[in-house]
Amino acid sequence: MSLTQGMTAKKLLGYYQNKADQDAREAKARGDLVCWSASVAPSEFCVTMGIAMIYPETHAAGIGARKGAIDMLDVAARKGYNIDCCSYGRVNMGYMECLKETAITGKKPDVLVNSPAADVPLPDLVITCNNICNTLLKWYENLAVELDIPCIVIDVPFNHTMPIPEYAKAYIADQFRNAISQLEVICGRPFDWKKFKEVKDQTQRSVYHWNRIADMAQYKPSPLNGFDLFNYMALIVACRSLDYAEITFKAFADELEKNLKAGVYAFKGAEKTRFQWEGIAVWPHLGHTFKTMKNLGSIMTGTAYPALWDLHYDANDESLHSMAEAYTRIYINTCLSNKVEVLLNIMEKGKIDGTIYHLNRSCKLMSFLNVETAEIIKEANGKPYVSFDGDQTDPNVYSEAQYETRVQALVEMMEANVALRYATKHSLILFDEIGRGTATYDGMALAQAMLEYIDEAIGAKTLFSTHYHELTD
């Protein structure tokens, strides 16, 4: 009997996350190669060559979620890594320094002994790709220099126009073939193209079931709590070319479909509004960001970040152009107009009422042009938005009070929007304390504008409770 038989998707997630790390430890013990890879670099090549894979971004996110980032950030700071560097990178550099010290002295430093970090081995090579940011190039170059190991770089240029031209696909396909040639030299054996086809097929099965999960958010009420995508994305990053991801995602998608048919929803009837999350999760405060919205009856039904791994392509395309397009079309590697189109489509599909933008101190690319993006989207669909300051892994760059104040204002605007959108002259509208979470004059202006709109455009009977006594003048 299989060890995983009868497991729920949640248990499968934990099992396969641990197994992926165990696979790497066992590979290292056997003398087989271990690779540290960027999160959206093609996994297919190393898996074909039988190289065990570790993903530093996912590993750092796990450390952050388990409240262990501060110690690793301190190690990195003592080694001279600047606070303005990506916190994923700094956590990873701190962890790498601890592993180096262990390898040299034969003894784990106390900071590593006491760390909640998953136990993973040092790499024998690194592979990176600049389709999500150029910071990854210097990060992995630094790893290669510090550890004196090979570094494979796959260049995926930014798309200033869409659709992606054929010459760009051809260039990236050549980058893929060059990476394969380097792996043949490192491994000392030829690339197995037949196995490569099997690995591509496996990747596509994993991606298919990943998309099945995300698609469940389109239903209203939603059987999917969108924050679960942040939890399950560890496997789409680290195991998409293995059956670990396929098995887990299929189980989760099947569970969600069963719940939908049975009328079982994520918020159990308490869903009032739906929002889009734009940006990387705040891993050290994931629970707070989720619970605050849940307590306000607002559910996440759309986010572009986990959709970075919607890497669907034609596995039969031997030119690799289809695969090249999949790895270059991710929305943060494309122009502003395409980014806006992607987010608008997510909002429409998820029946979304507003957006939360994470202004991420670490990830400049994920925060770049957020204000412009937000204004263009608001102009296009009239949906409100707010932003908050945070960081993907550094717990100090986050204020619970600021987040709560901002999202309270968003929920109020979403609820008001919904009420005004569907109200008629036969409706009875009840509003209580419009303008909470805003500056005094902003709140008063919002309340006055809503009153005037109801009076002039709707004509509905309205009870309007407010502390803005000026509105009665």
GROMACS .gro file of C-alpha atoms in nm:
model
  473
    1MET     CA    1   0.000   0.000   0.000
    2SER     CA    2   0.129   0.348  -0.090
    3LEU     CA    3   0.232   0.568   0.202
    4THR     CA    4   0.018   0.846   0.056
    5GLN     CA    5  -0.296   0.643  -0.005
    6GLY     CA    6  -0.596   0.810   0.155
    7MET     CA    7  -0.408   1.129   0.245
    8THR     CA    8  -0.586   1.462   0.217
    9ALA     CA    9  -0.434   1.726  -0.007
   10LYS     CA   10  -0.308   1.915   0.299
   11LYS     CA   11  -0.125   1.607   0.426
   12LEU     CA   12   0.010   1.536   0.078
   13LEU     CA   13   0.147   1.890   0.067
   14GLY     CA   14   0.344   1.842   0.387
   15TYR     CA   15   0.457   1.492   0.289
   16TYR     CA   16   0.594   1.590  -0.050
   17GLN     CA   17   0.754   1.913   0.072
   18ASN     CA   18   0.951   1.707   0.323
   19LYS     CA   19   1.023   1.437   0.065
   20ALA     CA   20   1.170   1.686  -0.181
   21ASP     CA   21   1.415   1.805   0.085
   22GLN     CA   22   1.489   1.445   0.184
   23ASP     CA   23   1.556   1.357  -0.181
   24ALA     CA   24   1.820   1.631  -0.192
   25ARG     CA   25   1.983   1.517   0.132
   26GLU     CA   26   1.995   1.157   0.011
   27ALA     CA   27   2.135   1.262  -0.327
   28LYS     CA   28   2.412   1.455  -0.151
   29ALA     CA   29   2.490   1.156   0.071
   30ARG     CA   30   2.521   0.931  -0.240
   31GLY     CA   31   2.754   1.177  -0.409
   32ASP     CA   32   2.494   1.278  -0.668
   33LEU     CA   33   2.455   1.637  -0.781
   34VAL     CA   34   2.235   1.891  -0.604
   35CYS     CA   35   2.130   2.214  -0.773
   36TRP     CA   36   1.999   2.536  -0.620
   37SER     CA   37   1.765   2.689  -0.875
   38ALA     CA   38   1.579   3.017  -0.924
   39SER     CA   39   1.205   2.972  -0.884
   40VAL     CA   40   1.100   3.031  -1.246
   41ALA     CA   41   1.409   2.886  -1.412
   42PRO     CA   42   1.322   2.575  -1.616
   43SER     CA   43   1.327   2.275  -1.386
   44GLU     CA   44   1.291   2.033  -1.676
   45PHE     CA   45   1.662   2.021  -1.763
   46CYS     CA   46   1.801   1.926  -1.422
   47VAL     CA   47   1.521   1.677  -1.356
   48THR     CA   48   1.598   1.510  -1.688
   49MET     CA   49   1.962   1.479  -1.582
   50GLY     CA   50   1.865   1.329  -1.245
   51ILE     CA   51   1.989   1.628  -1.044
   52ALA     CA   52   1.816   1.692  -0.710
   53MET     CA   53   1.662   2.039  -0.688
   54ILE     CA   54   1.640   2.297  -0.409
   55TYR     CA   55   1.476   2.638  -0.454
   56PRO     CA   56   1.628   2.910  -0.231
   57GLU     CA   57   1.331   3.146  -0.272
   58THR     CA   58   1.088   2.880  -0.150
   59HIS     CA   59   1.329   2.777   0.125
   60ALA     CA   60   1.364   3.139   0.241
   61ALA     CA   61   0.986   3.186   0.232
   62GLY     CA   62   0.950   2.880   0.455
   63ILE     CA   63   1.202   3.020   0.701
   64GLY     CA   64   1.010   3.347   0.706
   65ALA     CA   65   0.675   3.175   0.758
   66ARG     CA   66   0.822   2.978   1.051
   67LYS     CA   67   0.945   3.301   1.213
   68GLY     CA   68   1.311   3.220   1.158
   69ALA     CA   69   1.412   3.493   0.912
   70ILE     CA   70   1.561   3.738   1.163
   71ASP     CA   71   1.847   3.507   1.262
   72MET     CA   72   1.945   3.439   0.900
   73LEU     CA   73   1.915   3.808   0.811
   74ASP     CA   74   2.150   3.887   1.101
   75VAL     CA   75   2.406   3.633   0.974
   76ALA     CA   76   2.388   3.793   0.629
   77ALA     CA   77   2.425   4.143   0.777
   78ARG     CA   78   2.738   4.039   0.967
   79LYS     CA   79   2.881   3.913   0.637
   80GLY     CA   80   2.820   4.253   0.481
   81TYR     CA   81   2.505   4.196   0.277
   82ASN     CA   82   2.322   4.526   0.255
   83ILE     CA   83   1.969   4.566   0.390
   84ASP     CA   84   1.862   4.699   0.050
   85CYS     CA   85   1.925   4.357  -0.105
   86CYS     CA   86   1.632   4.118  -0.155
   87SER     CA   87   1.537   3.958   0.178
   88TYR     CA   88   1.497   3.619   0.007
   89GLY     CA   89   1.857   3.654  -0.105
   90ARG     CA   90   1.979   3.771   0.236
   91VAL     CA   91   1.803   3.486   0.418
   92ASN     CA   92   1.954   3.243   0.168
   93MET     CA   93   2.303   3.393   0.204
   94GLY     CA   94   2.274   3.366   0.581
   95TYR     CA   95   2.171   3.002   0.553
   96MET     CA   96   2.450   2.932   0.302
   97GLU     CA   97   2.706   3.083   0.540
   98CYS     CA   98   2.580   2.854   0.819
   99LEU     CA   99   2.613   2.549   0.592
  100LYS     CA  100   2.965   2.657   0.492
  101GLU     CA  101   3.067   2.690   0.855
  102THR     CA  102   2.925   2.345   0.926
  103ALA     CA  103   3.117   2.195   0.633
  104ILE     CA  104   3.444   2.359   0.743
  105THR     CA  105   3.424   2.300   1.120
  106GLY     CA  106   3.214   1.984   1.129
  107LYS     CA  107   2.982   2.152   1.378
  108LYS     CA  108   2.655   2.334   1.320
  109PRO     CA  109   2.652   2.691   1.449
  110ASP     CA  110   2.394   2.757   1.718
  111VAL     CA  111   2.191   2.979   1.488
  112LEU     CA  112   2.141   2.684   1.252
  113VAL     CA  113   2.072   2.435   1.532
  114ASN     CA  114   1.796   2.661   1.662
  115SER     CA  115   1.657   2.755   1.322
  116PRO     CA  116   1.319   2.628   1.198
  117ALA     CA  117   1.467   2.615   0.848
  118ALA     CA  118   1.418   2.299   0.647
  119ASP     CA  119   1.743   2.100   0.636
  120VAL     CA  120   1.884   2.116   0.283
  121PRO     CA  121   2.237   2.053   0.155
  122LEU     CA  122   2.482   2.287  -0.015
  123PRO     CA  123   2.461   2.285  -0.395
  124ASP     CA  124   2.707   2.146  -0.649
  125LEU     CA  125   2.581   2.392  -0.911
  126VAL     CA  126   2.332   2.676  -0.940
  127ILE     CA  127   2.100   2.769  -1.224
  128THR     CA  128   1.924   3.102  -1.259
  129CYS     CA  129   1.701   3.290  -1.498
  130ASN     CA  130   1.623   3.662  -1.520
  131ASN     CA  131   1.257   3.634  -1.619
  132ILE     CA  132   1.145   3.766  -1.281
  133CYS     CA  133   1.432   3.999  -1.187
  134ASN     CA  134   1.798   4.076  -1.253
  135THR     CA  135   1.877   4.054  -0.881
  136LEU     CA  136   1.876   3.677  -0.930
  137LEU     CA  137   2.177   3.705  -1.160
  138LYS     CA  138   2.399   3.868  -0.896
  139TRP     CA  139   2.254   3.651  -0.618
  140TYR     CA  140   2.340   3.325  -0.794
  141GLU     CA  141   2.668   3.457  -0.926
  142ASN     CA  142   2.759   3.531  -0.565
  143LEU     CA  143   2.659   3.180  -0.457
  144ALA     CA  144   2.877   3.034  -0.731
  145VAL     CA  145   3.177   3.245  -0.628
  146GLU     CA  146   3.136   3.178  -0.255
  147LEU     CA  147   3.104   2.802  -0.309
  148ASP     CA  148   3.332   2.771  -0.614
  149ILE     CA  149   3.069   2.588  -0.819
  150PRO     CA  150   2.929   2.623  -1.175
  151CYS     CA  151   2.659   2.883  -1.243
  152ILE     CA  152   2.427   2.837  -1.541
  153VAL     CA  153   2.249   3.154  -1.652
  154ILE     CA  154   1.948   3.147  -1.884
  155ASP     CA  155   1.883   3.490  -2.033
  156VAL     CA  156   1.514   3.566  -2.085
  157PRO     CA  157   1.480   3.929  -2.203
  158PHE     CA  158   1.202   4.160  -2.089
  159ASN     CA  159   0.906   4.188  -2.327
  160HIS     CA  160   0.854   4.557  -2.406
  161THR     CA  161   0.578   4.468  -2.653
  162MET     CA  162   0.324   4.191  -2.684
  163PRO     CA  163   0.268   3.940  -2.835
  164ILE     CA  164   0.610   3.781  -2.796
  165PRO     CA  165   0.794   3.788  -3.131
  166GLU     CA  166   0.931   3.471  -3.287
  167TYR     CA  167   1.290   3.596  -3.272
  168ALA     CA  168   1.261   3.625  -2.893
  169LYS     CA  169   1.134   3.268  -2.866
  170ALA     CA  170   1.418   3.149  -3.090
  171TYR     CA  171   1.675   3.332  -2.876
  172ILE     CA  172   1.542   3.181  -2.551
  173ALA     CA  173   1.524   2.834  -2.708
  174ASP     CA  174   1.895   2.873  -2.791
  175GLN     CA  175   1.954   2.971  -2.428
  176PHE     CA  176   1.784   2.647  -2.326
  177ARG     CA  177   2.003   2.440  -2.558
  178ASN     CA  178   2.312   2.615  -2.423
  179ALA     CA  179   2.208   2.531  -2.066
  180ILE     CA  180   2.158   2.168  -2.168
  181SER     CA  181   2.510   2.162  -2.319
  182GLN     CA  182   2.656   2.298  -1.993
  183LEU     CA  183   2.471   2.032  -1.794
  184GLU     CA  184   2.613   1.761  -2.021
  185VAL     CA  185   2.965   1.885  -1.939
  186ILE     CA  186   2.894   1.910  -1.565
  187CYS     CA  187   2.732   1.564  -1.550
  188GLY     CA  188   2.975   1.398  -1.791
  189ARG     CA  189   2.701   1.232  -1.995
  190PRO     CA  190   2.469   1.318  -2.285
  191PHE     CA  191   2.125   1.468  -2.237
  192ASP     CA  192   1.843   1.210  -2.258
  193TRP     CA  193   1.595   1.367  -2.499
  194LYS     CA  194   1.343   1.085  -2.456
  195LYS     CA  195   1.337   1.137  -2.080
  196PHE     CA  196   1.315   1.511  -2.140
  197LYS     CA  197   0.987   1.457  -2.325
  198GLU     CA  198   0.855   1.257  -2.029
  199VAL     CA  199   0.959   1.533  -1.788
  200LYS     CA  200   0.788   1.797  -2.002
  201ASP     CA  201   0.471   1.586  -2.006
  202GLN     CA  202   0.490   1.555  -1.627
  203THR     CA  203   0.535   1.930  -1.591
  204GLN     CA  204   0.228   1.995  -1.801
  205ARG     CA  205   0.017   1.758  -1.592
  206SER     CA  206   0.125   1.942  -1.276
  207VAL     CA  207   0.047   2.279  -1.433
  208TYR     CA  208  -0.293   2.155  -1.549
  209HIS     CA  209  -0.401   2.058  -1.198
  210TRP     CA  210  -0.250   2.377  -1.053
  211ASN     CA  211  -0.475   2.574  -1.286
  212ARG     CA  212  -0.774   2.359  -1.187
  213ILE     CA  213  -0.723   2.478  -0.830
  214ALA     CA  214  -0.696   2.846  -0.925
  215ASP     CA  215  -1.006   2.820  -1.145
  216MET     CA  216  -1.221   2.729  -0.844
  217ALA     CA  217  -1.210   3.092  -0.726
  218GLN     CA  218  -1.441   3.195  -1.010
  219TYR     CA  219  -1.743   3.049  -0.830
  220LYS     CA  220  -1.947   3.267  -0.597
  221PRO     CA  221  -1.941   3.183  -0.310
  222SER     CA  222  -1.592   3.043  -0.358
  223PRO     CA  223  -1.492   2.695  -0.240
  224LEU     CA  224  -1.130   2.813  -0.256
  225ASN     CA  225  -0.967   3.046  -0.006
  226GLY     CA  226  -0.712   3.219  -0.230
  227PHE     CA  227  -0.453   3.229   0.048
  228ASP     CA  228  -0.428   2.850   0.012
  229LEU     CA  229  -0.256   2.914  -0.321
  230PHE     CA  230   0.031   3.070  -0.125
  231ASN     CA  231   0.063   2.752   0.084
  232TYR     CA  232   0.041   2.507  -0.206
  233MET     CA  233   0.267   2.705  -0.440
  234ALA     CA  234   0.573   2.550  -0.273
  235LEU     CA  235   0.514   2.241  -0.488
  236ILE     CA  236   0.445   2.423  -0.817
  237VAL     CA  237   0.780   2.595  -0.766
  238ALA     CA  238   0.988   2.307  -0.636
  239CYS     CA  239   0.823   1.993  -0.774
  240ARG     CA  240   0.635   2.082  -1.092
  241SER     CA  241   0.849   1.845  -1.298
  242LEU     CA  242   0.785   1.558  -1.054
  243ASP     CA  243   0.463   1.370  -0.987
  244TYR     CA  244   0.471   1.509  -0.630
  245ALA     CA  245   0.297   1.825  -0.752
  246GLU     CA  246   0.053   1.647  -0.982
  247ILE     CA  247  -0.065   1.408  -0.709
  248THR     CA  248  -0.113   1.684  -0.452
  249PHE     CA  249  -0.281   1.935  -0.684
  250LYS     CA  250  -0.517   1.675  -0.830
  251ALA     CA  251  -0.623   1.576  -0.479
  252PHE     CA  252  -0.682   1.938  -0.379
  253ALA     CA  253  -0.872   2.023  -0.700
  254ASP     CA  254  -1.088   1.712  -0.655
  255GLU     CA  255  -1.163   1.811  -0.294
  256LEU     CA  256  -1.263   2.161  -0.402
  257GLU     CA  257  -1.488   2.031  -0.678
  258LYS     CA  258  -1.653   1.794  -0.432
  259ASN     CA  259  -1.710   2.082  -0.188
  260LEU     CA  260  -1.855   2.298  -0.464
  261LYS     CA  261  -2.109   2.031  -0.558
  262ALA     CA  262  -2.199   1.984  -0.191
  263GLY     CA  263  -2.238   2.358  -0.132
  264VAL     CA  264  -1.940   2.377   0.104
  265TYR     CA  265  -1.758   2.708   0.068
  266ALA     CA  266  -1.433   2.848   0.206
  267PHE     CA  267  -1.601   3.110   0.426
  268LYS     CA  268  -1.906   2.896   0.510
  269GLY     CA  269  -2.159   3.158   0.401
  270ALA     CA  270  -1.971   3.456   0.548
  271GLU     CA  271  -1.830   3.580   0.214
  272LYS     CA  272  -1.926   3.946   0.169
  273THR     CA  273  -1.665   4.088  -0.069
  274ARG     CA  274  -1.388   3.951  -0.290
  275PHE     CA  275  -1.043   4.098  -0.339
  276GLN     CA  276  -0.732   4.057  -0.549
  277TRP     CA  277  -0.389   4.038  -0.387
  278GLU     CA  278  -0.113   4.186  -0.601
  279GLY     CA  279   0.239   4.100  -0.493
  280ILE     CA  280   0.433   3.839  -0.300
  281ALA     CA  281   0.287   3.714   0.027
  282VAL     CA  282   0.415   3.860   0.355
  283TRP     CA  283   0.536   3.522   0.475
  284PRO     CA  284   0.621   3.613   0.839
  285HIS     CA  285   0.273   3.767   0.878
  286LEU     CA  286   0.073   3.544   0.645
  287GLY     CA  287  -0.176   3.454   0.917
  288HIS     CA  288  -0.240   3.817   1.008
  289THR     CA  289  -0.292   3.928   0.648
  290PHE     CA  290  -0.541   3.645   0.593
  291LYS     CA  291  -0.729   3.656   0.924
  292THR     CA  292  -0.776   4.032   0.909
  293MET     CA  293  -0.955   4.000   0.576
  294LYS     CA  294  -1.151   3.694   0.685
  295ASN     CA  295  -1.278   3.879   0.992
  296LEU     CA  296  -1.406   4.148   0.756
  297GLY     CA  297  -1.583   3.887   0.542
  298SER     CA  298  -1.354   3.945   0.245
  299ILE     CA  299  -1.206   3.652   0.052
  300MET     CA  300  -0.915   3.650  -0.191
  301THR     CA  301  -1.034   3.513  -0.527
  302GLY     CA  302  -0.753   3.633  -0.748
  303THR     CA  303  -0.378   3.685  -0.744
  304ALA     CA  304  -0.127   3.698  -1.026
  305TYR     CA  305   0.172   3.589  -0.816
  306PRO     CA  306   0.097   3.214  -0.797
  307ALA     CA  307  -0.004   3.233  -1.164
  308LEU     CA  308   0.363   3.295  -1.250
  309TRP     CA  309   0.382   2.914  -1.261
  310ASP     CA  310   0.103   2.877  -1.518
  311LEU     CA  311   0.377   2.742  -1.743
  312HIS     CA  312   0.165   2.566  -2.001
  313TYR     CA  313   0.331   2.482  -2.333
  314ASP     CA  314   0.331   2.222  -2.609
  315ALA     CA  315   0.546   1.936  -2.479
  316ASN     CA  316   0.569   1.794  -2.832
  317ASP     CA  317   0.734   2.107  -2.973
  318GLU     CA  318   1.094   1.999  -3.037
  319SER     CA  319   1.197   2.351  -3.138
  320LEU     CA  320   1.145   2.453  -2.771
  321HIS     CA  321   0.974   2.774  -2.890
  322SER     CA  322   0.654   2.692  -2.704
  323MET     CA  323   0.845   2.622  -2.385
  324ALA     CA  324   1.043   2.944  -2.437
  325GLU     CA  325   0.721   3.143  -2.467
  326ALA     CA  326   0.589   2.993  -2.142
  327TYR     CA  327   0.897   3.100  -1.948
  328THR     CA  328   0.904   3.453  -2.090
  329ARG     CA  329   0.535   3.554  -2.088
  330ILE     CA  330   0.498   3.571  -1.708
  331TYR     CA  331   0.336   3.905  -1.639
  332ILE     CA  332   0.619   4.073  -1.446
  333ASN     CA  333   0.844   4.010  -1.747
  334THR     CA  334   0.610   4.205  -1.975
  335CYS     CA  335   0.516   4.565  -2.046
  336LEU     CA  336   0.274   4.770  -1.836
  337SER     CA  337  -0.016   4.733  -2.079
  338ASN     CA  338   0.006   4.353  -2.062
  339LYS     CA  339   0.040   4.356  -1.683
  340VAL     CA  340  -0.278   4.563  -1.661
  341GLU     CA  341  -0.458   4.326  -1.898
  342VAL     CA  342  -0.355   4.023  -1.690
  343LEU     CA  343  -0.481   4.181  -1.366
  344LEU     CA  344  -0.806   4.299  -1.525
  345ASN     CA  345  -0.872   3.946  -1.652
  346ILE     CA  346  -0.808   3.802  -1.306
  347MET     CA  347  -1.049   4.054  -1.154
  348GLU     CA  348  -1.321   3.973  -1.405
  349LYS     CA  349  -1.281   3.597  -1.369
  350GLY     CA  350  -1.269   3.610  -0.989
  351LYS     CA  351  -1.565   3.852  -0.966
  352ILE     CA  352  -1.339   4.078  -0.763
  353ASP     CA  353  -1.452   4.396  -0.585
  354GLY     CA  354  -1.113   4.557  -0.511
  355THR     CA  355  -0.736   4.509  -0.491
  356ILE     CA  356  -0.469   4.507  -0.220
  357TYR     CA  357  -0.122   4.606  -0.347
  358HIS     CA  358   0.176   4.489  -0.141
  359LEU     CA  359   0.449   4.756  -0.165
  360ASN     CA  360   0.732   4.512  -0.106
  361ARG     CA  361   1.053   4.669   0.023
  362SER     CA  362   1.261   4.377  -0.102
  363CYS     CA  363   1.111   4.310  -0.441
  364LYS     CA  364   1.141   4.628  -0.643
  365LEU     CA  365   1.009   4.461  -0.957
  366MET     CA  366   0.691   4.335  -0.791
  367SER     CA  367   0.628   4.686  -0.655
  368PHE     CA  368   0.747   4.883  -0.958
  369LEU     CA  369   0.468   5.073  -1.133
  370ASN     CA  370   0.210   4.955  -0.878
  371VAL     CA  371   0.064   5.306  -0.847
  372GLU     CA  372   0.037   5.344  -1.225
  373THR     CA  373  -0.107   4.993  -1.255
  374ALA     CA  374  -0.363   5.057  -0.983
  375GLU     CA  375  -0.481   5.387  -1.132
  376ILE     CA  376  -0.517   5.242  -1.482
  377ILE     CA  377  -0.717   4.946  -1.349
  378LYS     CA  378  -0.939   5.169  -1.137
  379GLU     CA  379  -1.005   5.388  -1.441
  380ALA     CA  380  -1.094   5.077  -1.643
  381ASN     CA  381  -1.331   4.901  -1.403
  382GLY     CA  382  -1.404   5.146  -1.121
  383LYS     CA  383  -1.288   4.903  -0.850
  384PRO     CA  384  -1.116   5.052  -0.542
  385TYR     CA  385  -0.767   4.965  -0.422
  386VAL     CA  386  -0.533   5.022  -0.129
  387SER     CA  387  -0.165   4.955  -0.073
  388PHE     CA  388   0.042   4.872   0.233
  389ASP     CA  389   0.412   4.857   0.317
  390GLY     CA  390   0.569   4.519   0.381
  391ASP     CA  391   0.835   4.269   0.288
  392GLN     CA  392   0.826   3.910   0.171
  393THR     CA  393   1.060   3.775   0.443
  394ASP     CA  394   1.182   4.055   0.671
  395PRO     CA  395   0.924   4.069   0.952
  396ASN     CA  396   1.035   4.415   1.065
  397VAL     CA  397   0.908   4.587   0.750
  398TYR     CA  398   0.539   4.546   0.832
  399SER     CA  399   0.290   4.719   1.057
  400GLU     CA  400  -0.019   4.529   1.165
  401ALA     CA  401  -0.192   4.858   1.246
  402GLN     CA  402  -0.121   5.005   0.902
  403TYR     CA  403  -0.241   4.693   0.726
  404GLU     CA  404  -0.561   4.675   0.932
  405THR     CA  405  -0.639   5.042   0.870
  406ARG     CA  406  -0.578   5.019   0.495
  407VAL     CA  407  -0.779   4.704   0.436
  408GLN     CA  408  -1.065   4.825   0.655
  409ALA     CA  409  -1.091   5.124   0.423
  410LEU     CA  410  -1.082   4.894   0.121
  411VAL     CA  411  -1.356   4.667   0.254
  412GLU     CA  412  -1.573   4.968   0.327
  413MET     CA  413  -1.524   5.097  -0.026
  414MET     CA  414  -1.596   4.755  -0.175
  415GLU     CA  415  -1.912   4.713   0.031
  416ALA     CA  416  -2.028   5.064  -0.064
  417ASN     CA  417  -1.952   5.000  -0.430
  418VAL     CA  418  -2.154   4.678  -0.427
  419ALA     CA  419  -2.448   4.852  -0.256
  420LEU     CA  420  -2.449   5.146  -0.497
  421ARG     CA  421  -2.402   4.927  -0.803
  422TYR     CA  422  -2.712   4.716  -0.738
  423ALA     CA  423  -2.939   4.966  -0.561
  424THR     CA  424  -3.255   5.101  -0.728
  425LYS     CA  425  -3.504   5.368  -0.630
  426HIS     CA  426  -3.700   5.091  -0.459
  427SER     CA  427  -3.407   4.993  -0.234
  428LEU     CA  428  -3.346   5.077   0.130
  429ILE     CA  429  -2.975   5.158   0.178
  430LEU     CA  430  -2.814   5.145   0.522
  431PHE     CA  431  -2.468   5.300   0.565
  432ASP     CA  432  -2.284   5.320   0.895
  433GLU     CA  433  -1.976   5.538   0.950
  434ILE     CA  434  -1.856   5.570   0.593
  435GLY     CA  435  -1.496   5.688   0.584
  436ARG     CA  436  -1.341   5.467   0.852
  437GLY     CA  437  -0.972   5.408   0.793
  438THR     CA  438  -0.926   5.732   0.598
  439ALA     CA  439  -0.800   6.079   0.683
  440THR     CA  440  -1.077   6.305   0.817
  441TYR     CA  441  -1.130   6.516   0.507
  442ASP     CA  442  -1.090   6.219   0.273
  443GLY     CA  443  -1.357   6.032   0.466
  444MET     CA  444  -1.592   6.328   0.468
  445ALA     CA  445  -1.547   6.382   0.095
  446LEU     CA  446  -1.619   6.014   0.033
  447ALA     CA  447  -1.932   6.022   0.248
  448GLN     CA  448  -2.060   6.341   0.084
  449ALA     CA  449  -1.998   6.208  -0.267
  450MET     CA  450  -2.191   5.892  -0.187
  451LEU     CA  451  -2.483   6.086  -0.043
  452GLU     CA  452  -2.498   6.307  -0.349
  453TYR     CA  453  -2.481   6.008  -0.582
  454ILE     CA  454  -2.763   5.829  -0.400
  455ASP     CA  455  -2.976   6.145  -0.407
  456GLU     CA  456  -2.910   6.238  -0.770
  457ALA     CA  457  -2.861   5.904  -0.947
  458ILE     CA  458  -3.047   5.641  -0.744
  459GLY     CA  459  -3.316   5.814  -0.542
  460ALA     CA  460  -3.337   5.535  -0.287
  461LYS     CA  461  -3.448   5.574   0.075
  462THR     CA  462  -3.129   5.584   0.283
  463LEU     CA  463  -3.029   5.568   0.650
  464PHE     CA  464  -2.682   5.720   0.676
  465SER     CA  465  -2.506   5.710   1.014
  466THR     CA  466  -2.199   5.935   1.031
  467HIS     CA  467  -1.975   6.124   1.272
  468TYR     CA  468  -1.917   6.391   1.005
  469HIS     CA  469  -2.166   6.642   1.145
  470GLU     CA  470  -2.070   6.884   0.868
  471LEU     CA  471  -2.275   6.672   0.629
  472THR     CA  472  -2.593   6.787   0.802
  473ASP     CA  473  -2.526   7.156   0.737
   0.00000   0.00000   0.00000
